[in-house]
GROMACS .gro file of C-alpha atoms in nm:
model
  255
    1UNK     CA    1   0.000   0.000   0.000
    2UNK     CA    2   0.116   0.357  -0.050
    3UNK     CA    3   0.244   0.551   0.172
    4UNK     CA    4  -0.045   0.794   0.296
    5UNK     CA    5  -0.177   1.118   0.525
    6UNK     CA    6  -0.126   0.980   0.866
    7UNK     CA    7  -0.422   1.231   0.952
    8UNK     CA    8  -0.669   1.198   0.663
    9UNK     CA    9  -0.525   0.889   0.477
   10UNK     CA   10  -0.522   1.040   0.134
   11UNK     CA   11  -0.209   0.890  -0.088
   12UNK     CA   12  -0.069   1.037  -0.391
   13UNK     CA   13  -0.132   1.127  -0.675
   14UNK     CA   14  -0.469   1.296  -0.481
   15UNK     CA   15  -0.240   1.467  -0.276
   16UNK     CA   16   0.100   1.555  -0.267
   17UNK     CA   17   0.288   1.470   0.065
   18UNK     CA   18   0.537   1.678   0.270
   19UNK     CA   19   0.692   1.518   0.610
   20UNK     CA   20   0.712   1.641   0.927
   21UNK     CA   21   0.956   1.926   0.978
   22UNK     CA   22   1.086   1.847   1.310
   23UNK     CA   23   1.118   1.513   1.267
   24UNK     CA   24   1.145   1.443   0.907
   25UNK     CA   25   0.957   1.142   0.908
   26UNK     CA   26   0.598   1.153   0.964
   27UNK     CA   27   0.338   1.248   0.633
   28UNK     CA   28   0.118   1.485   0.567
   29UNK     CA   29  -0.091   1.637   0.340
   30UNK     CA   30  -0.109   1.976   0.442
   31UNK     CA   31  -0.072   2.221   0.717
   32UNK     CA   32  -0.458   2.143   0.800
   33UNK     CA   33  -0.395   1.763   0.868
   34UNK     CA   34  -0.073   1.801   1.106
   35UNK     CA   35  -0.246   2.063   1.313
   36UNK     CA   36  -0.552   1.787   1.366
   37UNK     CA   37  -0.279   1.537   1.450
   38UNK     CA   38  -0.001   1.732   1.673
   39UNK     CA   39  -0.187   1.612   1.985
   40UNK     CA   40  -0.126   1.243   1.934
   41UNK     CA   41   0.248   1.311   1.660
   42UNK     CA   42   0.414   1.532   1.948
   43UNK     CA   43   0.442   1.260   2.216
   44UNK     CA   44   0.658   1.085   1.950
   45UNK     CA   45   0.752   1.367   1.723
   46UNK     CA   46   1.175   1.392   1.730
   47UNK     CA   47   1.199   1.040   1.978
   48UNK     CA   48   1.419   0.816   1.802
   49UNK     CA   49   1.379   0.977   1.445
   50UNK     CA   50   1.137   0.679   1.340
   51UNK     CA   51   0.733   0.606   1.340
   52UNK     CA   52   0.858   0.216   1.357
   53UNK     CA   53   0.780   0.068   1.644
   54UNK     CA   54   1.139  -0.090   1.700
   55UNK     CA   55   1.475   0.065   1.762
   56UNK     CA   56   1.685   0.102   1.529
   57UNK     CA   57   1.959  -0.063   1.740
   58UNK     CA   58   1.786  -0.358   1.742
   59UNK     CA   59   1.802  -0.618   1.429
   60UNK     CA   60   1.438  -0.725   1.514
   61UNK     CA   61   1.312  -0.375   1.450
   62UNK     CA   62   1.020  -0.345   1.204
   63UNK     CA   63   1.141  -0.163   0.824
   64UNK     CA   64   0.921   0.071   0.724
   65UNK     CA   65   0.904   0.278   0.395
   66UNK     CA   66   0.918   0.586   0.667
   67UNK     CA   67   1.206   0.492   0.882
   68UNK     CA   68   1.531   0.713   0.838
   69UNK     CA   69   1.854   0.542   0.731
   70UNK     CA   70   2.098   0.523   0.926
   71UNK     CA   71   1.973   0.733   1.283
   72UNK     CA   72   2.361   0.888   1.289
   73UNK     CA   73   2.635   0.930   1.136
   74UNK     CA   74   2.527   1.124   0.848
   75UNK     CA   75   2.424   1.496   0.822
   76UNK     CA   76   2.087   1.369   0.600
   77UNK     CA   77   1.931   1.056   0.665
   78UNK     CA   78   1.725   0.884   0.398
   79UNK     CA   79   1.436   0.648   0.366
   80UNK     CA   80   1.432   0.369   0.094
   81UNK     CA   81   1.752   0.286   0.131
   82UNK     CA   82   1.732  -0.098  -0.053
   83UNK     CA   83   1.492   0.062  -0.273
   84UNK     CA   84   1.825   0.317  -0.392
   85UNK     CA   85   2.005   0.032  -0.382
   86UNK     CA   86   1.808  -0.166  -0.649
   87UNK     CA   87   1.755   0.103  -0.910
   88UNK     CA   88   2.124   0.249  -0.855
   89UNK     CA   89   2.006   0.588  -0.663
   90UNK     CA   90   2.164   0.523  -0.319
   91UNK     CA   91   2.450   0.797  -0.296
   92UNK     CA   92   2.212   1.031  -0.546
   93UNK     CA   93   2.069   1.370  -0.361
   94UNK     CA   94   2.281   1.366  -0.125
   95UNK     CA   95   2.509   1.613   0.099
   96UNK     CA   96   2.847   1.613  -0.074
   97UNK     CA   97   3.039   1.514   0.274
   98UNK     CA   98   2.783   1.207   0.323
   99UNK     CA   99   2.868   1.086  -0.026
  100UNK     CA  100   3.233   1.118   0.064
  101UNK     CA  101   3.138   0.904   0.417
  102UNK     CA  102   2.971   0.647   0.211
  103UNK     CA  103   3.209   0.567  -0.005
  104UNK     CA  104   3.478   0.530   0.220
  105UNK     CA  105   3.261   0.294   0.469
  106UNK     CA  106   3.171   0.090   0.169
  107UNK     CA  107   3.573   0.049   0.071
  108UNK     CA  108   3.694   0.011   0.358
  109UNK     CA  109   3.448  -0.251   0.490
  110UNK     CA  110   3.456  -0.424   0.147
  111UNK     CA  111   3.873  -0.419   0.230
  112UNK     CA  112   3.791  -0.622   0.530
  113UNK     CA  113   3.576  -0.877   0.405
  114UNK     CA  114   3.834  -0.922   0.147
  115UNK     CA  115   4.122  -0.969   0.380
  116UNK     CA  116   3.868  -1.150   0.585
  117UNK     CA  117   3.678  -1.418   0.306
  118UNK     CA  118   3.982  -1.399   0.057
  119UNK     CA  119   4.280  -1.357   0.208
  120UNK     CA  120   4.358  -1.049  -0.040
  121UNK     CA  121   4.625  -0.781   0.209
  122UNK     CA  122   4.605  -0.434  -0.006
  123UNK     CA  123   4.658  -0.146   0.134
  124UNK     CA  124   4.672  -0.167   0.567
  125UNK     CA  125   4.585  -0.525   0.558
  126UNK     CA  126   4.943  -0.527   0.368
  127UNK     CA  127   5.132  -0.316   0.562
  128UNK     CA  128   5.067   0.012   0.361
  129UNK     CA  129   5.051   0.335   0.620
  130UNK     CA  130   4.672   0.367   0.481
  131UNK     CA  131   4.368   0.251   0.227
  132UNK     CA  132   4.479   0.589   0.024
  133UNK     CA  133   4.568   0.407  -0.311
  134UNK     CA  134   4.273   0.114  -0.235
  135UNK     CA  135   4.014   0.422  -0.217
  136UNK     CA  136   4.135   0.594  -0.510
  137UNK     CA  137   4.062   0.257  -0.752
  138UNK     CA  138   3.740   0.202  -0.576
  139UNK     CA  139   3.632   0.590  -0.668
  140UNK     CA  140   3.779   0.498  -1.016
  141UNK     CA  141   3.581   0.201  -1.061
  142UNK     CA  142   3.303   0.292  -0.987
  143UNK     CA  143   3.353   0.642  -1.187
  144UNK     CA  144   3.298   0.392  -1.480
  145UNK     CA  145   3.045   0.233  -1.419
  146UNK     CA  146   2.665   0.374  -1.515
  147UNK     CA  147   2.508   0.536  -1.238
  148UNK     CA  148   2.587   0.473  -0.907
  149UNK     CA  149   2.758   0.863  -0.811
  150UNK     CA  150   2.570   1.162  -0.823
  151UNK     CA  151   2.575   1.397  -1.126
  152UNK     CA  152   2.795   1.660  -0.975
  153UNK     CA  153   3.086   1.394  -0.945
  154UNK     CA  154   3.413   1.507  -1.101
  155UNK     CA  155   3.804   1.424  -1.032
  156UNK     CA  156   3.766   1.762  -0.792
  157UNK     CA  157   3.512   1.585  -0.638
  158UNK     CA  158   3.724   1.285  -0.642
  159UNK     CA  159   3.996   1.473  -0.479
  160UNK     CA  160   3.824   1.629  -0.216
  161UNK     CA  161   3.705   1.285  -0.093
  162UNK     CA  162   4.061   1.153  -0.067
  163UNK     CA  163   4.105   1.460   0.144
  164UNK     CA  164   3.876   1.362   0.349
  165UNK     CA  165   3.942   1.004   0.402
  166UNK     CA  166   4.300   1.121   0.529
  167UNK     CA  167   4.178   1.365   0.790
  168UNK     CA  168   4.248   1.159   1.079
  169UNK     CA  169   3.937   1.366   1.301
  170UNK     CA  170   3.691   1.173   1.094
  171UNK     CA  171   3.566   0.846   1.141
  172UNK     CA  172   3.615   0.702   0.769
  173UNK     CA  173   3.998   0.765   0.869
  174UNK     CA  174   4.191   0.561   0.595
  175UNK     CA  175   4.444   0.506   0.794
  176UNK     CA  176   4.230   0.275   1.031
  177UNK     CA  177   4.053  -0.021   0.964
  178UNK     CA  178   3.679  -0.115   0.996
  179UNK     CA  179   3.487  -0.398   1.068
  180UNK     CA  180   3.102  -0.454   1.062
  181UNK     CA  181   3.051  -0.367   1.429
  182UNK     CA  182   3.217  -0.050   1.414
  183UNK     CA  183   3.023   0.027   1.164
  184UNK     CA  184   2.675  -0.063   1.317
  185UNK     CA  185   2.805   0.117   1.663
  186UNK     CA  186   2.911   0.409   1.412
  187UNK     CA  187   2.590   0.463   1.265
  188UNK     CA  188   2.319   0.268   1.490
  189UNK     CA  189   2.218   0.069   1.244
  190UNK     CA  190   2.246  -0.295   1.238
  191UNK     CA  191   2.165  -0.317   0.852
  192UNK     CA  192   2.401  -0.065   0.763
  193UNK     CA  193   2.683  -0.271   0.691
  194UNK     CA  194   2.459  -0.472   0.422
  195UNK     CA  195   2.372  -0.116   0.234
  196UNK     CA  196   2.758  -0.064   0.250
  197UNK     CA  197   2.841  -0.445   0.076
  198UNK     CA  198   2.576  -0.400  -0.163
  199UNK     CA  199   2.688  -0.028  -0.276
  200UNK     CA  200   3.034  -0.214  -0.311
  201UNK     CA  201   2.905  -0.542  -0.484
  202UNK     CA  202   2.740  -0.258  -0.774
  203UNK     CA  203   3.066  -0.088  -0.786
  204UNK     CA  204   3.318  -0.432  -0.826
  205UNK     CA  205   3.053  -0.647  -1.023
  206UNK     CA  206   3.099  -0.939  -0.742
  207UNK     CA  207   3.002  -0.938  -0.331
  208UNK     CA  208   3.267  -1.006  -0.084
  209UNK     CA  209   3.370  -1.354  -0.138
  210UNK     CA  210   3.245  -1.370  -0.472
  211UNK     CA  211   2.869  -1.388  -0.313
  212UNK     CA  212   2.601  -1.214  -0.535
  213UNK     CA  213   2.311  -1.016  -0.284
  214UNK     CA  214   2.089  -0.964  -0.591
  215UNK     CA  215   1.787  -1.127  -0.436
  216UNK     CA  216   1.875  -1.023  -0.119
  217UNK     CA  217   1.860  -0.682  -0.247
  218UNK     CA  218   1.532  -0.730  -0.438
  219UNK     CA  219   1.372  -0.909  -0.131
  220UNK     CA  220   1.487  -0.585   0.127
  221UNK     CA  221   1.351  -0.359  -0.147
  222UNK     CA  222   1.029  -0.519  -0.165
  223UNK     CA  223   0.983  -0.507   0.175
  224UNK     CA  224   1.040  -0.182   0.224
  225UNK     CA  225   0.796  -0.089   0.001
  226UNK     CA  226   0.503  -0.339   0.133
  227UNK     CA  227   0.522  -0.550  -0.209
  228UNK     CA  228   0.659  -0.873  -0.061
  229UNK     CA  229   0.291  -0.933  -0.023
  230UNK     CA  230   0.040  -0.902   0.305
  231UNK     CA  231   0.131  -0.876   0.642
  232UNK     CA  232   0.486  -0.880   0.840
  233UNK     CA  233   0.749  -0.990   0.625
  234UNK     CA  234   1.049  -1.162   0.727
  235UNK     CA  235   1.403  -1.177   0.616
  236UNK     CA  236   1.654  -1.414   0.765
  237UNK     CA  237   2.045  -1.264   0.688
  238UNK     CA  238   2.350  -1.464   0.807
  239UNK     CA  239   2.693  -1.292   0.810
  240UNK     CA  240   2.937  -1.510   0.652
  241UNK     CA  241   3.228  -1.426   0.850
  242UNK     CA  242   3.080  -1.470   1.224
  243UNK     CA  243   2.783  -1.698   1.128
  244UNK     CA  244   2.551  -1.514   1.300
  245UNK     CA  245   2.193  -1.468   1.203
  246UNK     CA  246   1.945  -1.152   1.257
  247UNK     CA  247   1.616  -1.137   1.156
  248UNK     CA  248   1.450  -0.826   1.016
  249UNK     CA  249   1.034  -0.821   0.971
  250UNK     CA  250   0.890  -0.541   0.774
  251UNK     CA  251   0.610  -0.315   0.897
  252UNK     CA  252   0.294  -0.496   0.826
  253UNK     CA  253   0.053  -0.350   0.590
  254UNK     CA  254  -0.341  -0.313   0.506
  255UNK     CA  255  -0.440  -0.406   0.140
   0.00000   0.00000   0.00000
């Protein structure tokens, strides 16, 4: 079902919907409909940054096409993110600085699953001061392929998000490494390292480990968007290098 009014349940194209201000999440219609709902929206309005019912700290925590991706971390937040993923729009319409955070996270954590699944020591895994030259064929890489950066990517562009990768007060620091739980304590999400492989897997044609998240992609999309059919969904993900399992349900839906 469409995403809708929270206050008079209209959905596009009969209306056209703004979110919340304050908290950038919740829908409406117009000024009109979030006046008639402030009583009940401001006892949750700017709590948690999510109408879900789960934290987003917790791997159990309902998706919904109106929960912000990832909480922190980033200067602006998005919704859809699996849905960017699978039609190539992920790092589009975005601050310039988050881009740059991005695509460092999604190198460097791809560099660890590689040392990790493959065995492959570039860069720090081979003794190299930092991921510098690693990061610099990852940004050319995926410079060629169709899509995946924004429009107003250039080699300044380029540059300036070298820059930043080597200014040691940030957390994409190229000059440390990251693993998957630094990344989920980073930015308090617990699917956020899966949006960072499957950024990578577009850019290098192959997951980590030679795995290909294609359905997993499509399924996370579809769920997202209350197409995997009626009701809670459920997706099962196991991480190949601990074993582990988590579990993530999507919001369930009225047809």
């Amino acid at each position: 079902m469409a995403q809708c009014c929270v206050a008079c349940r209209k959905t596009p194209p009969e209306v056209s919907l703004k979110r919340c201000a304050k908290c950038s999440v919740t829908p409406y219609c117009s000024r009109d409909c979030q006046k008639a709902d402030w009583k009940a929206h401001k006892k949750v309005c700017g709590k948690g940054g999510s109408t879900a019912t789960g934290s987003p700290n917790d791997s159990n925590a309902p998706m919904a096409d109106t929960m912000l991706s990832p909480p922190k971390g980033l200067d602006q937040p998005i919704t859809l993110p699996f849905t960017r993923l699978d039609n190539g729009t992920w790092l589009h319409d975005r601050p310039e600085k988050d881009v740059y955070r991005l695509l460092i996270d999604a190198y460097r954590l791809r560099a660890e699953d590689n040392y990790n699944l493959e065995g492959k020591a570039d860069d720090l895994y081979g003794g190299a001061p930092d991921g510098l030259k690693g990061l610099k064929r990852f940004l050319r890489l995926a410079g060629s392929r169709a899509g995946p950066l924004p429009s107003w990517w250039n080699a300044e562009k380029q540059r300036e998000c070298e820059d930043f990768g080597m200014d040691s007060s940030q957390f994409q620091n190229l000059r440390s490494a990251v693993g998957k739980s630094d990344i989920i304590e980073h930015y308090g999400d617990p699917r956020f390292p899966m949006q960072l492989r499957m950024f990578a897997e577009a850019v290098y044609g192959r997951g980590p480990g030679g795995q290909d998240g294609t359905a997993m992609r499509k399924m996370m999309a579809s769920m997202e968007q209350g197409t995997a059919g009626p009701g809670s969904q459920v997706a099962s993900t196991i991480d190949t290098l601990t074993g582990n399992t988590a579990t993530m349900y999507s919001a369930g839906r009225n047809q």
